[in-house]
Coordinates of C-alpha atoms and ligand atoms in Angstrom, one line a residue:
X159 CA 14.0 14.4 9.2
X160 CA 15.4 16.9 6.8
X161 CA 18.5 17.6 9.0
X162 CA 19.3 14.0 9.3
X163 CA 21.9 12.4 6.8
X164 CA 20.6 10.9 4.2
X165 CA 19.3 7.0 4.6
X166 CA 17.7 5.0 2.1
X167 CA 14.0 4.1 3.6
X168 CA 12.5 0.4 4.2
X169 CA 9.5 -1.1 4.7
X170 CA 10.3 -1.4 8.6
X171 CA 12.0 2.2 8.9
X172 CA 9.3 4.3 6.9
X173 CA 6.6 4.5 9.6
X174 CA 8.8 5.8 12.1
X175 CA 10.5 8.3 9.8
X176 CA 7.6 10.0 7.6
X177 CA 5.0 9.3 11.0
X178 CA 5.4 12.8 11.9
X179 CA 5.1 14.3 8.2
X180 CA 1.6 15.7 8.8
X181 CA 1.3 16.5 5.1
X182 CA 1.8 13.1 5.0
X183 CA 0.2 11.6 8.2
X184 CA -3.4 13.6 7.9
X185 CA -3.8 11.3 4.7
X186 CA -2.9 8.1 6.3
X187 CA -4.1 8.4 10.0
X188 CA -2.3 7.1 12.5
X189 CA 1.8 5.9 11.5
X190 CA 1.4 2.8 14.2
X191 CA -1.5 1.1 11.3
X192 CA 0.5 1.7 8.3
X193 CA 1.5 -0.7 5.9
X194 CA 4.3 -0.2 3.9
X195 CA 5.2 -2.5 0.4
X196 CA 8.2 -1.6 -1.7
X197 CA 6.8 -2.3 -5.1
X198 CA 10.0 -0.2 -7.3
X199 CA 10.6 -1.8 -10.4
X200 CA 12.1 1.1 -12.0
X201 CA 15.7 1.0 -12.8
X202 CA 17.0 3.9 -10.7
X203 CA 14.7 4.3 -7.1
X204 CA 12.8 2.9 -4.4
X205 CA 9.3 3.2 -4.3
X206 CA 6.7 2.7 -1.3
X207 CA 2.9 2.2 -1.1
X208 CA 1.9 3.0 2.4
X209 CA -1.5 2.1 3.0
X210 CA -3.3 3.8 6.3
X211 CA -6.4 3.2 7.9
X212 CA -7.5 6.9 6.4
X213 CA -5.9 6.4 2.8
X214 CA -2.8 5.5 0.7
X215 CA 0.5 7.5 -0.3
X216 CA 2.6 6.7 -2.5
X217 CA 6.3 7.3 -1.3
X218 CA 9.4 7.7 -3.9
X219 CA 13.2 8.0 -3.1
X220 CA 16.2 8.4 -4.6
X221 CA 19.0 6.1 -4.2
X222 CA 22.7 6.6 -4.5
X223 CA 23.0 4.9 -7.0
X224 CA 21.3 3.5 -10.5
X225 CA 19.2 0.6 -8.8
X226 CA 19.0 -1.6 -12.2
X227 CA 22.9 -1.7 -12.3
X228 CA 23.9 -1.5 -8.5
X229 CA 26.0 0.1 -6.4
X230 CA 29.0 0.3 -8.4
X231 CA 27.2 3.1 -10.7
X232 CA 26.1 6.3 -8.5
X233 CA 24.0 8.9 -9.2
X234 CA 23.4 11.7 -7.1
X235 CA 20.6 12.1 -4.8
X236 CA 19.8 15.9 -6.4
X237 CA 17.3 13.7 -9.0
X238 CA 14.4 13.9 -6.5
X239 CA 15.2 17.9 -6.5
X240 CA 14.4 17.7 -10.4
X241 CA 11.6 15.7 -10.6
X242 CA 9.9 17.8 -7.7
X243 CA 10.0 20.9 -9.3
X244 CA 9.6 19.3 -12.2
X245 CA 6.1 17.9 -11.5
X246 CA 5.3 21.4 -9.7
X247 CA 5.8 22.8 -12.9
X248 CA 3.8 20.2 -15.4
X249 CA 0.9 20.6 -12.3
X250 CA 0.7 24.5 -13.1
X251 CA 1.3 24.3 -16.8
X252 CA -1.0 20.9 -17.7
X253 CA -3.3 20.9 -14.4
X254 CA -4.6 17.6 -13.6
X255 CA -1.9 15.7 -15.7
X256 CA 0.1 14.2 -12.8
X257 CA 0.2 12.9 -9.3
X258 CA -0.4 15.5 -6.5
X259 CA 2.6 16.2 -4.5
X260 CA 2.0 16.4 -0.6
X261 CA 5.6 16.5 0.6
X262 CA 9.2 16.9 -0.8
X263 CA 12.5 16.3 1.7
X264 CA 15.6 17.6 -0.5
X265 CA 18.3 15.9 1.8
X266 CA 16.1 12.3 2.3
X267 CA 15.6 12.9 -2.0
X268 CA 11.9 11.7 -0.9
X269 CA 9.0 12.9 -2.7
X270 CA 5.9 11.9 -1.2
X271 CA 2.7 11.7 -3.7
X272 CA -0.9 10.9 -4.6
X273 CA -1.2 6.9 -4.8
X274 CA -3.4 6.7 -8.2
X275 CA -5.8 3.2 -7.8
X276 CA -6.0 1.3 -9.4
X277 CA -4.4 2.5 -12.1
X278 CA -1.3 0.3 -14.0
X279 CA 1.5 1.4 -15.8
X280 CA 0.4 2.2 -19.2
X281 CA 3.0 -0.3 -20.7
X282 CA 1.7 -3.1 -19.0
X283 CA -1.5 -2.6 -19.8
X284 CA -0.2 -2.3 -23.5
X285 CA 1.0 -6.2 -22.7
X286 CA -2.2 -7.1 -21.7
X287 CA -4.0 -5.6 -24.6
X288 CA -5.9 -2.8 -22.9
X289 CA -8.0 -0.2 -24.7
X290 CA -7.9 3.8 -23.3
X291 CA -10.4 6.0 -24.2
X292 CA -8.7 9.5 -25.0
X293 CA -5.4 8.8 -24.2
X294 CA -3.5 9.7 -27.6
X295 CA -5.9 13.1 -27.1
X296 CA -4.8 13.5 -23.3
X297 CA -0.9 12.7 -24.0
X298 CA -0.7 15.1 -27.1
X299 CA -2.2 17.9 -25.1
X300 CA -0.1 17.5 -22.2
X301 CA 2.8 17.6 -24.9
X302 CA 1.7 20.9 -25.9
X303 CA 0.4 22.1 -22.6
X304 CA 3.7 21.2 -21.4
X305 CA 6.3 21.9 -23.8
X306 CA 4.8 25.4 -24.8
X307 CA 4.3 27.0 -21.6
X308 CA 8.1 26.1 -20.9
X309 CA 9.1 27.2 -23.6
X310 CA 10.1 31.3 -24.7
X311 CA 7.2 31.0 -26.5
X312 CA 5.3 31.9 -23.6
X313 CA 7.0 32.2 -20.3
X314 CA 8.8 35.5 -19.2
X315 CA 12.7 35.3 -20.0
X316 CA 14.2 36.0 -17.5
X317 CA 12.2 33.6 -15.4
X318 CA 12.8 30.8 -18.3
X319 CA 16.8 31.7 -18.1
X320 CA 16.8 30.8 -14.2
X321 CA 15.1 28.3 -14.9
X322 CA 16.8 27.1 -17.7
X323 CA 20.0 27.3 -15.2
X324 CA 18.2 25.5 -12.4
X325 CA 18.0 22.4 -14.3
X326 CA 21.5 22.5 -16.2
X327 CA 22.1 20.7 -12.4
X328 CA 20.3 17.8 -14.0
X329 CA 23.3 16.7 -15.5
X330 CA 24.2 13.4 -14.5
X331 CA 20.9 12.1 -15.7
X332 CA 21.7 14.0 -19.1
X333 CA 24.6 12.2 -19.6
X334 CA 22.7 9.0 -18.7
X335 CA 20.2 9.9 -21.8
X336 CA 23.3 11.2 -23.8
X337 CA 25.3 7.8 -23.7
X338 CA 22.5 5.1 -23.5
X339 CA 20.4 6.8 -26.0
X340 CA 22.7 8.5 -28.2
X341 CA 26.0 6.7 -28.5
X342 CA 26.0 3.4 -26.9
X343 CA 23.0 1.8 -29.4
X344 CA 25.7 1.8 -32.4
X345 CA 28.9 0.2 -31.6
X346 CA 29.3 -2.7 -29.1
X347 CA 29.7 -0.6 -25.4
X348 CA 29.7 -2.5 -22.3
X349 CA 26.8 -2.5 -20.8
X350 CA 24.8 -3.2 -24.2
X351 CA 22.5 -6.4 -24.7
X352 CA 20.1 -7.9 -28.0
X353 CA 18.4 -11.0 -28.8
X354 CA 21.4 -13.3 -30.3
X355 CA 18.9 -13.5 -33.4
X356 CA 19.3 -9.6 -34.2
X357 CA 23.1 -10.0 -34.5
X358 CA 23.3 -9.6 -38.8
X359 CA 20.8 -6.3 -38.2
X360 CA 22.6 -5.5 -35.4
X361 CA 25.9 -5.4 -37.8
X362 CA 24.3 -3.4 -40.6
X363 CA 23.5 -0.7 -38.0
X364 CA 26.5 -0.1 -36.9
X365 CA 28.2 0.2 -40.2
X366 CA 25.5 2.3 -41.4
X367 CA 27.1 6.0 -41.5
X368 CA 24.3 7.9 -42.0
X369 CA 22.5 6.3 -39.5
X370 CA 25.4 7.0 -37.1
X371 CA 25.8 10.9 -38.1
X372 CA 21.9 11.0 -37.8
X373 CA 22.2 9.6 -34.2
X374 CA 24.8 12.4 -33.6
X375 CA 23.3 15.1 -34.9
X376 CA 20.0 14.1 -32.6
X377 CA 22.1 14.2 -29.8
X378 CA 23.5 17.4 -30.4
X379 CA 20.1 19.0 -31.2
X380 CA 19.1 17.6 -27.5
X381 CA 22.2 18.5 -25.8
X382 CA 22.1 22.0 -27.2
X383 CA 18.8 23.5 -27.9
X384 CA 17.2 24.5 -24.8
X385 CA 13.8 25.3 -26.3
X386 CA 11.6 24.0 -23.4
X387 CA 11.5 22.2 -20.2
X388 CA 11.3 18.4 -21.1
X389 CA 9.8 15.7 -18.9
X390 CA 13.0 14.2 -19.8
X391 CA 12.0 10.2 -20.0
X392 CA 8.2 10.5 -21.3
X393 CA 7.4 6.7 -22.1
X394 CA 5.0 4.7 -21.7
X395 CA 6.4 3.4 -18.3
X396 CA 5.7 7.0 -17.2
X397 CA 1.9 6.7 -17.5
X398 CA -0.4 5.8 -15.7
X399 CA -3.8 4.8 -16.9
X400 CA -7.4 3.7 -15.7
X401 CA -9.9 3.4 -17.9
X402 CA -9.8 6.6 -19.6
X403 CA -8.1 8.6 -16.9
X404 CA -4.0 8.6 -17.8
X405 CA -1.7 10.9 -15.4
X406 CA 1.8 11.3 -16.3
X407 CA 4.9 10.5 -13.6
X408 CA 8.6 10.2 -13.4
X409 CA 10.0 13.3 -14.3
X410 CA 13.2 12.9 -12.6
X411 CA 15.1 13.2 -16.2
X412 CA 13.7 16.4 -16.9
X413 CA 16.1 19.3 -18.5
X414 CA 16.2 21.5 -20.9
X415 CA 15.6 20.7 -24.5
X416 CA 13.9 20.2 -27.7
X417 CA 10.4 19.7 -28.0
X418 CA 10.5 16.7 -30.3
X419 CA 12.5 14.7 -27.5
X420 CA 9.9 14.1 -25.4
X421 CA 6.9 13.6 -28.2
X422 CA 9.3 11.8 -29.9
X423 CA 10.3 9.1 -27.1
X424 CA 6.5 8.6 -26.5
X425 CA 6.0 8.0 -29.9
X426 CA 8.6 5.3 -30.3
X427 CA 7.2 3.6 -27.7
X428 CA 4.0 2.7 -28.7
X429 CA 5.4 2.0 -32.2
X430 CA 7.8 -0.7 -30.5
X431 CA 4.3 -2.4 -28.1
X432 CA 2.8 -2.2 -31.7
X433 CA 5.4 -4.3 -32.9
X434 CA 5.4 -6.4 -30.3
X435 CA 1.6 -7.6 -30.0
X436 CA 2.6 -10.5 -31.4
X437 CA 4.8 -11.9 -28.8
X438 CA 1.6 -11.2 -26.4
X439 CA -1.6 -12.3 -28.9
X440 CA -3.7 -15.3 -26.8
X441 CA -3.8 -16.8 -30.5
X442 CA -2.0 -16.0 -34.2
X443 CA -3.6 -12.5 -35.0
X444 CA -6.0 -11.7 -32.0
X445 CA -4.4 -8.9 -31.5
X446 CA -4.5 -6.8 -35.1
X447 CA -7.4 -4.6 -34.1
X448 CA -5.9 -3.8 -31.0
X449 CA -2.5 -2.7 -33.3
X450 CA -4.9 -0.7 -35.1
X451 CA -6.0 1.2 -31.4
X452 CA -2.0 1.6 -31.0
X453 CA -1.5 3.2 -34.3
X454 CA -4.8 5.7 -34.1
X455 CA -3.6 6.5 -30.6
X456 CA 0.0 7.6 -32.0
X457 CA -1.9 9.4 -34.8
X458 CA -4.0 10.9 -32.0
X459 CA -0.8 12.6 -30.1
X460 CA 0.5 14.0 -32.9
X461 CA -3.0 15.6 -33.9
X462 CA -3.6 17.0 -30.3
X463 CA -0.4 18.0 -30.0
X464 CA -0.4 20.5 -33.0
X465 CA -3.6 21.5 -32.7
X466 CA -2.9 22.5 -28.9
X467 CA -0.1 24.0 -30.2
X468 CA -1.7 26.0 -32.1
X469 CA -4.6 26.9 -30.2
X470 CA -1.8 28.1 -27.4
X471 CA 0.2 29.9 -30.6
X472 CA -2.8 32.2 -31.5
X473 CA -4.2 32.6 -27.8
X474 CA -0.8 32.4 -25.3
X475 CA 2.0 33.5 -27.2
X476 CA 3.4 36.0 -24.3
X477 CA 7.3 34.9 -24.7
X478 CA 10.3 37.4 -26.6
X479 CA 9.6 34.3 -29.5
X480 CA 7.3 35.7 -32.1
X481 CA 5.6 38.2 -30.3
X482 CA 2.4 39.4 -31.2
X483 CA 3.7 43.0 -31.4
X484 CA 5.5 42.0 -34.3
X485 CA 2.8 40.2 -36.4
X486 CA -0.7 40.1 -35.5
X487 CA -0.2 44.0 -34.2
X488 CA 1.2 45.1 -37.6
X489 CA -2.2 43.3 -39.2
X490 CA 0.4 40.3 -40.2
X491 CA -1.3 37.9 -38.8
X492 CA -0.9 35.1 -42.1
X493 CA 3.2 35.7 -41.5
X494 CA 2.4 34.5 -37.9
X495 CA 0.2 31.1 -39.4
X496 CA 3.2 30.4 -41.4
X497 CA 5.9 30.8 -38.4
X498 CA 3.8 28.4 -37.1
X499 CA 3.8 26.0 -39.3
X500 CA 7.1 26.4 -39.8
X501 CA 7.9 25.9 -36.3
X502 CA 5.8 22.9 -36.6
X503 CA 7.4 21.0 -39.2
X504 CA 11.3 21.5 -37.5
X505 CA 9.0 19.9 -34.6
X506 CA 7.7 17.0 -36.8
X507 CA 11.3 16.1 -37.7
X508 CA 13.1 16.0 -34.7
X509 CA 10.1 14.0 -33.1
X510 CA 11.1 11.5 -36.1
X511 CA 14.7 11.1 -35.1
X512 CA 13.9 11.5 -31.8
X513 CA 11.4 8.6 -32.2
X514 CA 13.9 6.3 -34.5
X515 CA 17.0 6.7 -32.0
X516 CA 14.2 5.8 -29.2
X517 CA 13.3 2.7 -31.1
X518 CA 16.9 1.6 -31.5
X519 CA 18.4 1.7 -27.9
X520 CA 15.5 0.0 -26.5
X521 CA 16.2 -2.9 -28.3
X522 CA 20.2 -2.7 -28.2
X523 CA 20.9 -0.6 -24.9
X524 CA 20.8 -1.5 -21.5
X525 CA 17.2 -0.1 -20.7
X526 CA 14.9 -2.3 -22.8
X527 CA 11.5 -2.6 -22.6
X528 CA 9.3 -5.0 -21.1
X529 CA 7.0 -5.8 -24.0
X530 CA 9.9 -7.5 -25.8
X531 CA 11.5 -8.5 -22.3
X532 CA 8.5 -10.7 -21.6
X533 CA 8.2 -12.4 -25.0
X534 CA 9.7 -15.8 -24.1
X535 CA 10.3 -17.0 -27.6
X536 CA 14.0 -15.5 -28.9
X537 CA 12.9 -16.0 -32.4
X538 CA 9.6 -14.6 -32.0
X539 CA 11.2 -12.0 -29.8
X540 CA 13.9 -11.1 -32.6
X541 CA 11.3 -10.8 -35.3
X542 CA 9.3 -8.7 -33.4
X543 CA 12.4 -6.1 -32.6
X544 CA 14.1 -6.1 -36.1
X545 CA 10.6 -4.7 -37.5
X546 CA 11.3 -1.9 -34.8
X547 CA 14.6 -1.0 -35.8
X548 CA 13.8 -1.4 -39.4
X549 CA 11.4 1.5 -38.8
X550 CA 13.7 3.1 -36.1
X551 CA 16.3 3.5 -39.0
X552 CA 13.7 4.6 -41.5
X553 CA 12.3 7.5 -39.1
X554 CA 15.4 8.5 -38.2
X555 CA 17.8 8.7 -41.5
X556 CA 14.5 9.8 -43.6
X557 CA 12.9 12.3 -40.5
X558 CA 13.2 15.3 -43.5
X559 CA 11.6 13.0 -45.9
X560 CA 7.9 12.0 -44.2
X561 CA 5.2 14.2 -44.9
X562 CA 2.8 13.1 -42.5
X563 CA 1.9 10.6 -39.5
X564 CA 0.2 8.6 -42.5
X565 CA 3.1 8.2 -43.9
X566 CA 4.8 7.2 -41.0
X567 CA 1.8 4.8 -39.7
X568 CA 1.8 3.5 -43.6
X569 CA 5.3 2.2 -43.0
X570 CA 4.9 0.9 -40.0
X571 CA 2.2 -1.1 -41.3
X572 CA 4.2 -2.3 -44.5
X573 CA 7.1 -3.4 -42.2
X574 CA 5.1 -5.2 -39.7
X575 CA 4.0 -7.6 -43.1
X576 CA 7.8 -8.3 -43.6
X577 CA 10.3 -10.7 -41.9
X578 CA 13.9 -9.4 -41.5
X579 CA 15.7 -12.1 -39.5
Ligands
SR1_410 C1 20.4 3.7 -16.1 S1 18.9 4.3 -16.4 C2 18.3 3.6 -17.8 C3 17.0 4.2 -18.3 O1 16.0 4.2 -17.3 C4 15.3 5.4 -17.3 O2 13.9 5.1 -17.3 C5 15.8 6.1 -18.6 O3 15.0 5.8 -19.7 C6 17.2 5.7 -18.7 O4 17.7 5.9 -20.0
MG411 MG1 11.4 6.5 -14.8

């Protein structure tokens, strides 16, 4: 199949193509009692569930081209390439974090993976009002897990420099995250939307000049420090969850980059289903406590991230960054605690501006999300998105100024009490 040109799979095609996969087949059993559904609702690829009379696969592929906007925006096929090695990677460094991978066709841009039941995508079960056990705890460590142990911090550097080149390939989906997240949010681009109700908010943010320069300067920190290997697109439409199991997928975005991009993005998006709970609540305020779970569970990434961190700092640090030979070697070990915590802090603030700029282009972008999506009711719908950008400005302007995720989960809670449109 590899040698064949590339042809987008269907449900009626994909037993006859992947049948003689064995990685594939000795999970499933025999091709002729497969079922196949196409249940992608992504915005760039198709995705299969084939179900076999032995098991269940879950079967992803590229198209050429960006699924939500059609045929008239293409995107090259090499994404599958990136999120393959990508999820290798994350498997090694954070084991047990994401789907197994049984098969990967470069020129079909097919990877073929673990079908996780019956877990959901963690943003719907946001919608729904779902509790998870140790998920802020399990998110923050894969944060660290991840982001360290791609990082010179630990890996060896000539293998992070090939690497680091490897996935400077990734650059069409770059530019994707580089326009739509960066630039397009804050003056009135093309392919832009928001709730008519937003417009006067909408206004102030685009005449607000140190918002813009902020934006700017988060985008060059992304395009241009290549501190670790990011997952690239880590919201909470790329986790799944079960009870208190949670497994992270989608890495197709992944590059180079800072560490507070993809802590960061995660962030903003449980801020923004915080904010939204009340476009979901069965009645007026049934759903406070379960803001209160969203908050502890962002307080809870950010706590297992550093303290991850740190735990890999004192125990892993085997990269040219910091070495050991330098501090703890020469008895200097309270100079390598206050790196650290240096290190930490430039962390915490990108994560804040990273998190604001998050906040913003989900709400004025193309790509929104589906918790404000599915709120029916424009007005309740616009009220529910200004307090997000309200706080998305706030994070982003004032990232130097915060000293803590109380502070941060204080004003969220103060702006949530206000009405801005
Ligand atoms: C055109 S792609 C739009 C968005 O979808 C992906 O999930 C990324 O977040 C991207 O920015
Ligand atoms: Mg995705």
């Amino acid at each position: 199949m590899s040698n064949q040109e590339y042809q987008a799979l269907t449900p009626a095609t994909l037993p006859e193509r992947l049948g003689q996969v064995a990685a594939i087949r000795d999970r499933l059993g025999a091709p002729d009692a497969w079922r196949v559904r196409e249940v992608g609702d992504g915005n760039l690829n198709l995705v299969f569930i084939i179900d076999g009379p032995d098991g269940s696969v879950i079967v992803k592929q590229a198209l050429p081209y960006v699924r939500l906007v059609g045929e008239s925006w293409p995107l090259p096929l090499k994404r599958a390439f990136f999120e393959y090695n990508a999820l290798v990677r994350q498997a090694a460094r954070d084991p047990g974090s994401v789907p197994e991978v049984f098969h990967f066709d470069e020129a079909q841009a097919i990877v073929a993976m673990e079908f996780l039941t019956p877990h959901v995508i963690l943003r719907k079960s946001l919608m729904e009002g779902r509790e998870h056990d140790g998920l802020g705890a399990m998110l923050g460590r894969f944060c660290a897990r991840t982001l360290f142990r791609g990082s010179d911090l630990s890996m060896p550097t000539a293998e992070r420099k090939a690497d680091l080149a490897t996935f400077a390939g990734n650059a069409e989906l770059c530019d994707i995250t580089e326009n739509l997240v960066f630039s397009d949010p804050y003056f009135d681009a093309e392919m832009n939307r928001h709730t008519p109700q937003l417009d006067p908010i909408v206004a102030m943010l685009r005449n607000d000049f140190d918002l813009k320069v902020t934006a700017q300067h988060m985008k060059m920190t992304f395009a241009n420090n290549a501190e670790t290997l990011l997952h690239g697109d880590l919201h909470t439409g790329s986790v799944m969850v079960e009870g208190a199991e949670a497994r992270v997928i989608d890495p197709e975005f992944a590059t180079y980059g800072p560490m507070g991009f993809d802590i960061g993005m995660l962030i903003a998006n449980f801020l923004m289903a915080y904010y939204a709970q009340p476009g979901h609540a069965e009645r007026p305020d049934a759903r406070t406590g379960y803001q209160d779970w969203i908050l502890s569970v962002v307080a809870e990434i950010w706590s297992n991230f550093t303290s991850e961190f740190t735990h890999l700092w004192r125990t892993e640090r085997t990269g040219i960054l910091y070495q050991a030979s330098l501090f703890e070697d020469q008895g200097h070990a309270l100079a390598s605690e206050h790196a650290r915590v240096e290190r930490l802090a430039a962390i915490w603030r990108d994560t804040l501006g990273f998190c604001g700029i998050e906040m913003h282009r989900r709400t004025l972008g193309l790509a929104h999300i589906a918790e404000y999506d599915e709120i029916a009711d424009d007005a309740t719908r616009a009220a529910c998105e200004a307090r997000g950008l309200m706080l998305g400005r706030a994070l982003a302007v004032g990232r130097a100024e915060f000293t803590g995720m109380d502070a941060v989960l204080d004003l969220a809670r103060r702006i949530n009490q206000e009405d801005f449109v």
